[in-house]
Coordinates of C-alpha atoms and ligand atoms in Angstrom, one line a residue:
X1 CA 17.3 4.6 13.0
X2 CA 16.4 7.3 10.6
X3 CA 13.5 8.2 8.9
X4 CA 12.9 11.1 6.0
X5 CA 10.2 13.3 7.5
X6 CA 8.5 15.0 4.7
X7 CA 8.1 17.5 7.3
X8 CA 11.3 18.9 7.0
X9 CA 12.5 17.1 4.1
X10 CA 15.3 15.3 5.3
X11 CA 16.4 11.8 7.2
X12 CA 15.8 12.4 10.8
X13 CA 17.1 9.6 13.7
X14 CA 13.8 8.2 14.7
X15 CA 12.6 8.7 18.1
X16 CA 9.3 6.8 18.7
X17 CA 7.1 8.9 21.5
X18 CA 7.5 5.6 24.0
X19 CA 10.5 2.8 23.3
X20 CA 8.7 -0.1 22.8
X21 CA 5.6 1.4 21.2
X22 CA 4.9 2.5 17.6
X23 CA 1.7 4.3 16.6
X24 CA 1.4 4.2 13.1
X25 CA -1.4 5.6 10.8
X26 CA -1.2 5.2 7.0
X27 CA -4.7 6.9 4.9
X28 CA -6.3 3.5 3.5
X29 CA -8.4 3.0 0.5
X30 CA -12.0 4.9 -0.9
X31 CA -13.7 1.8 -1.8
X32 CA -15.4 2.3 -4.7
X33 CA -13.7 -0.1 -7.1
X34 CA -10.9 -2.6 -6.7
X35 CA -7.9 -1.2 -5.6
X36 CA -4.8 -0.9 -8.4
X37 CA -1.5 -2.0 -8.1
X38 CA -0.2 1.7 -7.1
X39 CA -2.3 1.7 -4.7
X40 CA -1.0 -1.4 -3.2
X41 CA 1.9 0.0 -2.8
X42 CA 2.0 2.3 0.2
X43 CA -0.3 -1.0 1.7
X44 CA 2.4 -3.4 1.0
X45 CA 5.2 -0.6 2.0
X46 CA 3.7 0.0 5.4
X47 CA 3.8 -3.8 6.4
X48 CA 6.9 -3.8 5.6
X49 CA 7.7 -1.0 8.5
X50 CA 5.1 -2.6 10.5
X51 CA 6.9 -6.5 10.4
X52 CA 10.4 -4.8 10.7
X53 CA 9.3 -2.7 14.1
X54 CA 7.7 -6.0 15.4
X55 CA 10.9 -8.2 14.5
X56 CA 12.8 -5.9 16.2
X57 CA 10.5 -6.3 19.3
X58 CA 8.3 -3.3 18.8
X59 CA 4.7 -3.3 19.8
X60 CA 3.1 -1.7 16.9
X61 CA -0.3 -0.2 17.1
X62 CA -1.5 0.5 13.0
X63 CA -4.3 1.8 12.0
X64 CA -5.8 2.4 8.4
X65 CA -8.8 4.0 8.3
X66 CA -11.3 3.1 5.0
X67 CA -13.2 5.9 3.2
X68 CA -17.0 4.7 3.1
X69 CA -18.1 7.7 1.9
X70 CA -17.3 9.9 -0.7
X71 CA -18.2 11.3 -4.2
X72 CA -16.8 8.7 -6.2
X73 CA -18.6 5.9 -4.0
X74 CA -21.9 8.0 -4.4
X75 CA -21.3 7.9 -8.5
X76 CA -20.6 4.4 -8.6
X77 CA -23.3 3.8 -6.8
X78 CA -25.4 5.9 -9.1
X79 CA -23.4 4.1 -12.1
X80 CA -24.4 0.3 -10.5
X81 CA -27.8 1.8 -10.1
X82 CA -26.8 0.6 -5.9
X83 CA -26.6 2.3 -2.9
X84 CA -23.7 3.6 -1.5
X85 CA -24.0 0.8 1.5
X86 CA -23.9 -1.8 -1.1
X87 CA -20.7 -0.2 -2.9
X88 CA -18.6 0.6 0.1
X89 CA -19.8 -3.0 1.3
X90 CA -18.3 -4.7 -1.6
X91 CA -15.4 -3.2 -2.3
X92 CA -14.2 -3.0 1.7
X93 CA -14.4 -7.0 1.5
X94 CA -12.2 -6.9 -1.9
X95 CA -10.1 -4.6 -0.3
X96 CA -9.5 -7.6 2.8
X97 CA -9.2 -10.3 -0.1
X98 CA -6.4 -8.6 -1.8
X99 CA -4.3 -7.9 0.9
X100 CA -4.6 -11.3 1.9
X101 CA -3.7 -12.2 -1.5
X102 CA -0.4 -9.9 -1.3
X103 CA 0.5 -11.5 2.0
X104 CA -0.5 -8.1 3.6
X105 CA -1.5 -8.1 7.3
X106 CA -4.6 -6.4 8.0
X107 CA -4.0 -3.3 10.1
X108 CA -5.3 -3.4 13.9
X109 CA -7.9 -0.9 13.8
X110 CA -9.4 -0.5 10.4
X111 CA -12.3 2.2 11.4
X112 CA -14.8 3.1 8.5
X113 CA -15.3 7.1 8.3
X114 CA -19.5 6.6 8.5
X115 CA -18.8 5.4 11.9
X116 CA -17.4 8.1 13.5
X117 CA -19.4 10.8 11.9
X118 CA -20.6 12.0 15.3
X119 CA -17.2 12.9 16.5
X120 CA -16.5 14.6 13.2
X121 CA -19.7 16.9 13.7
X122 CA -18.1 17.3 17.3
X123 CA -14.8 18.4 15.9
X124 CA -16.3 21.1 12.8
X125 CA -18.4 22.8 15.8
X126 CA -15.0 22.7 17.8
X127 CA -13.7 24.0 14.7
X128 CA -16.0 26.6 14.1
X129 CA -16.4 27.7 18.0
X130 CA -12.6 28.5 18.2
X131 CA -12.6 30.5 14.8
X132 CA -11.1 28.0 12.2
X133 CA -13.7 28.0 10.4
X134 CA -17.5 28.9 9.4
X135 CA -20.8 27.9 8.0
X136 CA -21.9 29.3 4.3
X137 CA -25.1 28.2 3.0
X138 CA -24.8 24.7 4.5
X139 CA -21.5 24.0 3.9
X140 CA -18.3 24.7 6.2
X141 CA -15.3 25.5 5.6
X142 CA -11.6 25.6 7.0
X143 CA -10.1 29.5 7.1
X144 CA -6.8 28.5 6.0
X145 CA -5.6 31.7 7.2
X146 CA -6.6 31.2 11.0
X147 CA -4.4 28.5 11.2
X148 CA -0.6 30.1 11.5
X149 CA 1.4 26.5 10.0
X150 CA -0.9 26.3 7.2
X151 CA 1.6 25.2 3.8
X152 CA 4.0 23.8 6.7
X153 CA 3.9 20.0 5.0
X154 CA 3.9 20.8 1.2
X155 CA 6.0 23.9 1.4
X156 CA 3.5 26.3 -0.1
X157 CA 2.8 29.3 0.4
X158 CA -1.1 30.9 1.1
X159 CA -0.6 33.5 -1.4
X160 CA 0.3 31.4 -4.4
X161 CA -2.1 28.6 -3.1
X162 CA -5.1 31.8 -2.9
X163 CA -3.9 32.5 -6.2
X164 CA -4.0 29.1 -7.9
X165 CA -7.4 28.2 -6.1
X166 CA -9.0 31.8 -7.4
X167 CA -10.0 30.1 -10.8
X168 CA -12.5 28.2 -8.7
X169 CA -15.6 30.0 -9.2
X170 CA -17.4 29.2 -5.7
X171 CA -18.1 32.4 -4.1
X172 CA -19.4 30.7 -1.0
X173 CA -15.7 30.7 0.8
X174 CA -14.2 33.2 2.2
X175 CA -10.7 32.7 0.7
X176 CA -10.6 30.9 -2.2
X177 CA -7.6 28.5 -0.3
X178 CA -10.2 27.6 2.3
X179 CA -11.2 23.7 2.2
X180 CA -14.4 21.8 3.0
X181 CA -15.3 20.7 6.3
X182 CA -19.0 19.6 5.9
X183 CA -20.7 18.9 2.4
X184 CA -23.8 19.7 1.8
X185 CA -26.1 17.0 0.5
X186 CA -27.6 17.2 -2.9
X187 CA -30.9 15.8 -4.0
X188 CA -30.6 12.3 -3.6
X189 CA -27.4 12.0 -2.0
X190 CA -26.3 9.7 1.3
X191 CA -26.8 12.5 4.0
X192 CA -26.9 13.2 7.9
X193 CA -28.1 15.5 10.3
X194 CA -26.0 18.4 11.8
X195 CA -26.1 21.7 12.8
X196 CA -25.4 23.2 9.2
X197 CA -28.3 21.5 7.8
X198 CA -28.1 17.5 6.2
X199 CA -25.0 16.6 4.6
X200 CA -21.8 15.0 4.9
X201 CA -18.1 15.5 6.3
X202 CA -15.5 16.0 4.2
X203 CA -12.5 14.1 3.2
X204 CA -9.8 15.7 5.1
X205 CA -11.9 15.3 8.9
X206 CA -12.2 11.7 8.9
X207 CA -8.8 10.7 9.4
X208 CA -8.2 13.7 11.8
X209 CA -11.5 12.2 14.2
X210 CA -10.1 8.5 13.5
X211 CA -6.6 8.8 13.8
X212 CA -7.5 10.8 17.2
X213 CA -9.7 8.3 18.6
X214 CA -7.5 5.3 18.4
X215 CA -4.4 6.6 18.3
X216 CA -4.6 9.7 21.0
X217 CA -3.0 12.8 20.7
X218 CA 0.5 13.2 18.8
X219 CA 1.4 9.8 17.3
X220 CA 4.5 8.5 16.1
X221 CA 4.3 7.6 11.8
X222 CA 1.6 9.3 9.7
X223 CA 1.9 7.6 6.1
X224 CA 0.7 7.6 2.7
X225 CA 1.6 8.0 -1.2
X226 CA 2.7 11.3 -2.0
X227 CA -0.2 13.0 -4.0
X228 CA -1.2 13.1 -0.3
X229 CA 0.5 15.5 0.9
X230 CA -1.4 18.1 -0.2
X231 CA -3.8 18.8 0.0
X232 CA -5.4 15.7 2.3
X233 CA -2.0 15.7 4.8
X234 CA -1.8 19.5 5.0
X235 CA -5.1 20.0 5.4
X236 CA -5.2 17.0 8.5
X237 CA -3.0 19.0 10.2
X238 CA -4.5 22.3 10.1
X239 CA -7.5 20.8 12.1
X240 CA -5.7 18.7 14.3
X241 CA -3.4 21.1 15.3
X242 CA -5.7 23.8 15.3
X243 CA -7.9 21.8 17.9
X244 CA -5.5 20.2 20.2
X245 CA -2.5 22.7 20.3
X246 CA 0.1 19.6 20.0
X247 CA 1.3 17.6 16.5
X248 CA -1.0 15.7 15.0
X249 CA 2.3 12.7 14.1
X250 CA 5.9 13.4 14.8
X251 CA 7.1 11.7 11.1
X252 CA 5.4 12.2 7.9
X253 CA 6.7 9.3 5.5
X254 CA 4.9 9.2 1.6
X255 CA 5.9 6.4 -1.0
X256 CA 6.6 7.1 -4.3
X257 CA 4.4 6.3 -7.2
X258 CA 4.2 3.4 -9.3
X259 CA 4.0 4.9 -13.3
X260 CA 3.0 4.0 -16.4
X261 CA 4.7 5.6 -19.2
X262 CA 6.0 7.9 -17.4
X263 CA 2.5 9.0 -16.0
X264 CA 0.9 8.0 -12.2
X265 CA -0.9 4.7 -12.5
X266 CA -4.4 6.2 -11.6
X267 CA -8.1 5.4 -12.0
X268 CA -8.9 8.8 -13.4
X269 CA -6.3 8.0 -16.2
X270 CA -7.7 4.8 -16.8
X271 CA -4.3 3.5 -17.1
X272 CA -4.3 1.1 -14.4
X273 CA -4.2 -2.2 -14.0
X274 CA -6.2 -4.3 -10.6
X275 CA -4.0 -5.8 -7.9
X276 CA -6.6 -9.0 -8.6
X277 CA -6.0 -9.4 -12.3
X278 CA -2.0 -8.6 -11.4
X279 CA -2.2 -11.7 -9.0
X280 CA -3.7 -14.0 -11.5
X281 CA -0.4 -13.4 -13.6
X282 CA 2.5 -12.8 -10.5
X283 CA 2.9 -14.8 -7.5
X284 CA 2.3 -11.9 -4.5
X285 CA 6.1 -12.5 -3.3
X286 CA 6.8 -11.5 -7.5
X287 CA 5.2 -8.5 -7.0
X288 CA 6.5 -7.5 -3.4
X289 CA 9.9 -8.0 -4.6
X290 CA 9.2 -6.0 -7.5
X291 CA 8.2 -3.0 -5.0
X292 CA 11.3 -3.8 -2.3
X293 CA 13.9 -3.8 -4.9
X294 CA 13.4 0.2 -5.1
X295 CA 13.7 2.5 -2.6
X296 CA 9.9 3.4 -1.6
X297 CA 10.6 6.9 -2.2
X298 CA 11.8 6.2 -5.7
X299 CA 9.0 6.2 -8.4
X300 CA 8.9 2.6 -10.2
X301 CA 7.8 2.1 -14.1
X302 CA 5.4 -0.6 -13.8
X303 CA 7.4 -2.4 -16.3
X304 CA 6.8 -6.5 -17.0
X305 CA 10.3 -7.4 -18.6
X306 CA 11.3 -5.9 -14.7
X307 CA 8.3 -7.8 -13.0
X308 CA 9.7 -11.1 -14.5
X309 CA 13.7 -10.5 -13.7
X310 CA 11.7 -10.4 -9.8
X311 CA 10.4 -13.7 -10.9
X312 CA 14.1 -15.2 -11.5
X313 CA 15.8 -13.7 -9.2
X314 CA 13.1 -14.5 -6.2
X315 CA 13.4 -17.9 -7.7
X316 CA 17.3 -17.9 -6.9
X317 CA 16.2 -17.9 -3.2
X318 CA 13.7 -20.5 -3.6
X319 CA 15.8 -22.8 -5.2
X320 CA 18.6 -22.5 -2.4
X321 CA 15.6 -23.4 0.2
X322 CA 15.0 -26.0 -2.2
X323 CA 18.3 -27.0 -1.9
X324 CA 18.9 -27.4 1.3
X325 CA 15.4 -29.3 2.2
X326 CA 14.3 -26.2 4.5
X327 CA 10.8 -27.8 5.3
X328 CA 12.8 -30.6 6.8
X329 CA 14.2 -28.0 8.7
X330 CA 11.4 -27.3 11.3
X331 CA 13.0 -28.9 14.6
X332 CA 16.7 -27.5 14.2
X333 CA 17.4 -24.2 16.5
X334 CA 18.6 -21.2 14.9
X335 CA 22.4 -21.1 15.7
X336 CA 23.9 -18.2 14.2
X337 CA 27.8 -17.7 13.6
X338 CA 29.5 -14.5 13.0
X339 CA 29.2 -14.8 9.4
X340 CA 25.5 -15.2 9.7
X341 CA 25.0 -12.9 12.3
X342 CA 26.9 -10.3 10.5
X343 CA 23.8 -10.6 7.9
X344 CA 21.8 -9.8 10.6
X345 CA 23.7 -6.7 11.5
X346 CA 23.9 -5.1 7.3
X347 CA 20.1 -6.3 7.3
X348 CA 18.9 -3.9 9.7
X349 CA 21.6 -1.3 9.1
X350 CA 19.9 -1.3 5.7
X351 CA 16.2 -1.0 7.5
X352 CA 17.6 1.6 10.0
X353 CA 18.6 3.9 7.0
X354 CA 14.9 4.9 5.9
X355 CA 14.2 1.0 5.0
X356 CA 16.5 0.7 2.5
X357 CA 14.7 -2.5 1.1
X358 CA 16.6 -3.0 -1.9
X359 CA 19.6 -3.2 0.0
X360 CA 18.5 -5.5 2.3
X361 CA 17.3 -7.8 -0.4
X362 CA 21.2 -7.8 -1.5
X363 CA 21.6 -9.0 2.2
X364 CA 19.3 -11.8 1.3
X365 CA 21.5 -12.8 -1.7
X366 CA 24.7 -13.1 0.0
X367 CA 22.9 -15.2 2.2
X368 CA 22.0 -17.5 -0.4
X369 CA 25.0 -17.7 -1.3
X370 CA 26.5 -19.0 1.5
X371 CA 23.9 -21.8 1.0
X372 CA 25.6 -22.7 -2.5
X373 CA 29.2 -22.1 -1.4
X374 CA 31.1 -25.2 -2.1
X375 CA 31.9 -25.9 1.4
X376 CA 30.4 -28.9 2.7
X377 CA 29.3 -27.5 6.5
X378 CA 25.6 -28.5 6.0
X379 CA 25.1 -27.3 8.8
X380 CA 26.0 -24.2 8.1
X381 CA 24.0 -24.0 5.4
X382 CA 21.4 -24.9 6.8
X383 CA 21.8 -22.5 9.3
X384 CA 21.6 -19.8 6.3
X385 CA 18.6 -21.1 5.1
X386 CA 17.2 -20.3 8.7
X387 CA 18.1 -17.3 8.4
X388 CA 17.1 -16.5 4.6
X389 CA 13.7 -17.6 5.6
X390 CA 13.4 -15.0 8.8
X391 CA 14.8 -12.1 7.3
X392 CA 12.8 -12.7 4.0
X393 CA 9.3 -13.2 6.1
X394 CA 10.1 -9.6 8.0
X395 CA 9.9 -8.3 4.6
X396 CA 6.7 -10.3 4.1
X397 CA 7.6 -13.1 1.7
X398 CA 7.9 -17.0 1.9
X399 CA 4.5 -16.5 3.8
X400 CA 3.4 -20.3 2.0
X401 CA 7.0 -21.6 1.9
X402 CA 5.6 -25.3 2.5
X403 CA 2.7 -24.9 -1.2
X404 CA 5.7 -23.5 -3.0
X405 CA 8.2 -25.7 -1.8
X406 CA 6.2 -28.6 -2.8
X407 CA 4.3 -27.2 -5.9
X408 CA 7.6 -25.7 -7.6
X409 CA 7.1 -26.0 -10.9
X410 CA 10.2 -26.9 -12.7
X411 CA 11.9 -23.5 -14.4
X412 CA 11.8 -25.4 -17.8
X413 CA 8.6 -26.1 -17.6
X414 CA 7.2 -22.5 -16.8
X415 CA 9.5 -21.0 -19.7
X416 CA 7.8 -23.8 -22.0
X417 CA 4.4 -23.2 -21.1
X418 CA 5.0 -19.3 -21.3
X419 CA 5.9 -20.3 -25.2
X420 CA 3.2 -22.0 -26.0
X421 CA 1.2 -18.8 -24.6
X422 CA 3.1 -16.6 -27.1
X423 CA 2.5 -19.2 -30.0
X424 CA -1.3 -18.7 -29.2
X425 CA -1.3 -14.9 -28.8
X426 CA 0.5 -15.4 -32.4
X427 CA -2.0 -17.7 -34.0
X428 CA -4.8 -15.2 -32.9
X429 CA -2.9 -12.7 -34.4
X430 CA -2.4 -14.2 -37.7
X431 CA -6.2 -14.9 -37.3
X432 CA -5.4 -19.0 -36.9
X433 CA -7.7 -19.9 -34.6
X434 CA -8.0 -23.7 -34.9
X435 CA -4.5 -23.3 -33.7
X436 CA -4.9 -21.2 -31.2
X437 CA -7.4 -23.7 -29.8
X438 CA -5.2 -26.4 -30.2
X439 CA -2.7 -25.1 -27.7
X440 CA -5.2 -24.4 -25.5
X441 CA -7.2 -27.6 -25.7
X442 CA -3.4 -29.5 -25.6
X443 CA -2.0 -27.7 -22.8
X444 CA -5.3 -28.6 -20.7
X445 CA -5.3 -32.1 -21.3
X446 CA -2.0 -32.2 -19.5
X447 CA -3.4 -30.3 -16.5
X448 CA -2.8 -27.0 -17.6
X449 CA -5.2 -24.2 -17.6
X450 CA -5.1 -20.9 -19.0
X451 CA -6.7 -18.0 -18.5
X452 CA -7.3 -14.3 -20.7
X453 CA -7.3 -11.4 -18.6
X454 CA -7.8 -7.8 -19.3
X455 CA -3.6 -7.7 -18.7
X456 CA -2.9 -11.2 -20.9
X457 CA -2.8 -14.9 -20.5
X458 CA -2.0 -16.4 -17.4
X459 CA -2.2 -20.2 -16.9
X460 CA -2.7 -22.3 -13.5
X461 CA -2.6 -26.2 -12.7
X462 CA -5.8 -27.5 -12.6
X463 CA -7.0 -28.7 -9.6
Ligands
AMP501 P1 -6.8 6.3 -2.9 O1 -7.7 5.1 -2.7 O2 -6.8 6.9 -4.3 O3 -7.0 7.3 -1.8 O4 -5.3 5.7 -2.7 C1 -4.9 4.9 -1.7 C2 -3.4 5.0 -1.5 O5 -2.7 4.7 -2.7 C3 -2.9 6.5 -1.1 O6 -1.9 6.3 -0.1 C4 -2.3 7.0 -2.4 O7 -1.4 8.0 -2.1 C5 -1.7 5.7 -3.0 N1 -1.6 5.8 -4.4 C6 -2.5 6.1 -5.4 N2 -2.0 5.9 -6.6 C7 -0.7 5.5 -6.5 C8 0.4 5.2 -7.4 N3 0.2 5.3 -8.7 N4 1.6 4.8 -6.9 C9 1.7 4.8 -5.6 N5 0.8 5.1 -4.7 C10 -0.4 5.4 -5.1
ZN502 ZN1 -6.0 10.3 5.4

């Protein structure tokens, strides 16, 4: 199998510490609002390494860590006039509810940084004891320059990074490269006791401390999207490898972004759009497929005319289950042939090549295909079908096969109601709204509901 390391910027074979065990870490949310659909990305990318280790009999050992503290948590809370408990509380439980609503297992080990900040006070003194780094009026700081690899990740180098960082005007570090350890609490702010006065850690420690404590020493995958590489990646390993002497992970792999006109889908650009008001719009395999059919390298335009071709063309594989009555299914063994086993074989080839998911989505068509080739083996089809459904859920989708099986809403029906939406959006336009409330009023008296969103109009079956 190979894997790009960011490391050393190329496609390495894979070679997992121990055979039949993968330690995986991947940096996890700051919850402090709900999460956006780039961030889901590298969340729904990583299950997608996690499911494919497991199918192929890996025990995988993931952990994503969630950042409970933090300066945007402490504004928000300040914003909701709530405390930073309340915040971190709230948004942590969105955070469950919309990976569950993606069809994204939860990770094993999902430590909260305010939990560990004991060992993260233990590791700045071990820090500062060995000369990596030092106390300045209550703050402390790593001295880049200590630590020999510094840049090693990101490729840069300490002069141009002390150059770029000399606009900073805080006089309190030694080198303006050097990055905080230990925060200093302000008036008012969450805070904790230490030897450098009340405060809080820093960012960049609390994945080192948690990533050490559940994972050990050197682990296997270290992941996350690629605006964190530097400085949060970078600046992980500095203090991990400063402290233990060994690699803090063996492969470094980052996701691409998700864009919007040509710009990162952030919060600070206010051009995002939540994973919940997504969902409300796009079934969760929609959106997944939308992701898989790039590489997760590649940067995607968030682009609807592309999120509803997913929609038809995901379609195409529910209709062949459809087809071939797949719930009835349940008893028959799996019973490959060589045809069908050869699937297997260009399905994991695909994987082994730095999860090449969009070609192993192809796999998944000339599956379905077989399943509408005019030969009349039904057992062989069904067969397929098998087999569509168990490499499709080890890329995470038909995880409610029997609701959507059952519930599929005829495709002329769905293009009709999606018509009648764009009628309404018209008649509000042209300021007709007795119209416009008309085609709502109608389509609900035949069990249809719809819905206005920040994102547009999205319509359900009433219950
Ligand atoms: P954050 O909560 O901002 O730390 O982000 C959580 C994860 O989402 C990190 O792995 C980020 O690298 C990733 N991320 C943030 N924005 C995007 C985006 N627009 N596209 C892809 N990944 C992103
Ligand atoms: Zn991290």
């Amino acid at each position: 199998m190979k894997i790009y390391n960011t490391m050393n910027n190329h496609k390495e074979e894979f070679n997992p510490i121990s055979n039949d065990k993968i330690n995986m870490y991947v940096c996890g949310p700051t919850v402090y609002n709900y999460f956006h659909i780039g961030n889901a990305r590298p969340f729904l990318f990583f299950d997608v390494v996690r499911r494919y280790f497991e199918y192929c009999g890996k025990k995988v050992t993931y952990v994503q860590n969630i950042t409970d503290i933090d300066d945007k948590i402490i504004d928000q809370a300040i914003k909701e006039k709530s405390s930073f408990q309340e915040i971190s509380e709230r948004y942590t439980k969105a955070f469950y509810e919309d990976l569950q609503a993606l069809n994204i297992r939860k990770a094993d080990h999902n430590p909260r940084a305010t939990e560990f900040i004991n060992e993260m006070i233990e590791l700045i003194r071990d820090l500062i004891n060995n000369g990596y780094a030092y106390e300045s009026n209550g703050d402390v700081y790593f001295k880049v320059e200590a630590f020999e690899g510094y840049g090693k990740l990101s490729g840069k180098n300490l002069e141009d990074l002390k150059a770029g960082a000399r606009i900073e005007t805080n006089n309190q570090k030694s080198n303006p490269a050097d990055f905080t350890l230990w925060k200093k609490a302000k008036e008012g702010e969450p805070k904790w006791d230490s030897p450098w006065g009340a405060g809080r850690p820093g960012w960049h420690t609390e994945c080192v401390v948690m990533s050490r404590k559940l994972l050990g020493g050197t682990f296997d995958i270290h992941g996350g999207g690629v605006d964190l590489i530097f400085p949060h990646h970078e600046n992980e390993i500095a203090q991990a490898e400063a402290i233990n002497g060994i690699r803090l992970a063996n492969y470094w792999m980052h996701n691409g972004f998700l864009n919007i006109n040509g710009d990162k889908m952030s919060k600070s650009l206010n051009n995002f759009f939540t994973t919940r008001d997504i969902l409300k719009k796009y079934d969760a395999d929609v959106i997944r497929f939308f992701f898989l059919s790039k590489h997760y390298r590649s940067p995607i335009d968030f682009n609807e005319d592309i999120i509803i071709e997913s929609k038809t063309a995901l379609n195409r594989f529910y209709e062949a289950l459809g087809h071939i009555q797949i719930l009835s299914l349940s008893d028959t063994k799996k019973d490959y042939d060589a045809t069908l086993s050869g699937f297997i074989d260009g399905f994991k080839q695909a994987m082994e090549d730095d999860f090449n998911t969009a070609k192993a989505i192809s796999i998944l068509f000339d599956i379905t295909r077989e399943i509408w080739s005019d030969q009349n083996d039904t057992q062989k089809k069904q067969q397929a079908g098998l087999l569509l459904v168990e490499l499709g859920q080890v890329l995470g989708f038909f995880s409610d096969l029997e609701k959507k099986l059952s519930s599929n809403v005829d495709q002329y029906a769905e293009l009709l109601i999606q018509l009648f939406i764009e009628h309404r959006i018209q008649a509000k336009k042209d300021k007709n709204y007795s119209l416009a409330d008309k085609i709502r009023q109608d389509l609900n008296a035949i069990g249809i509901e719809l819905q206005d969103t920040a994102s547009g109009t999205s319509w359900k079956v009433k219950k």
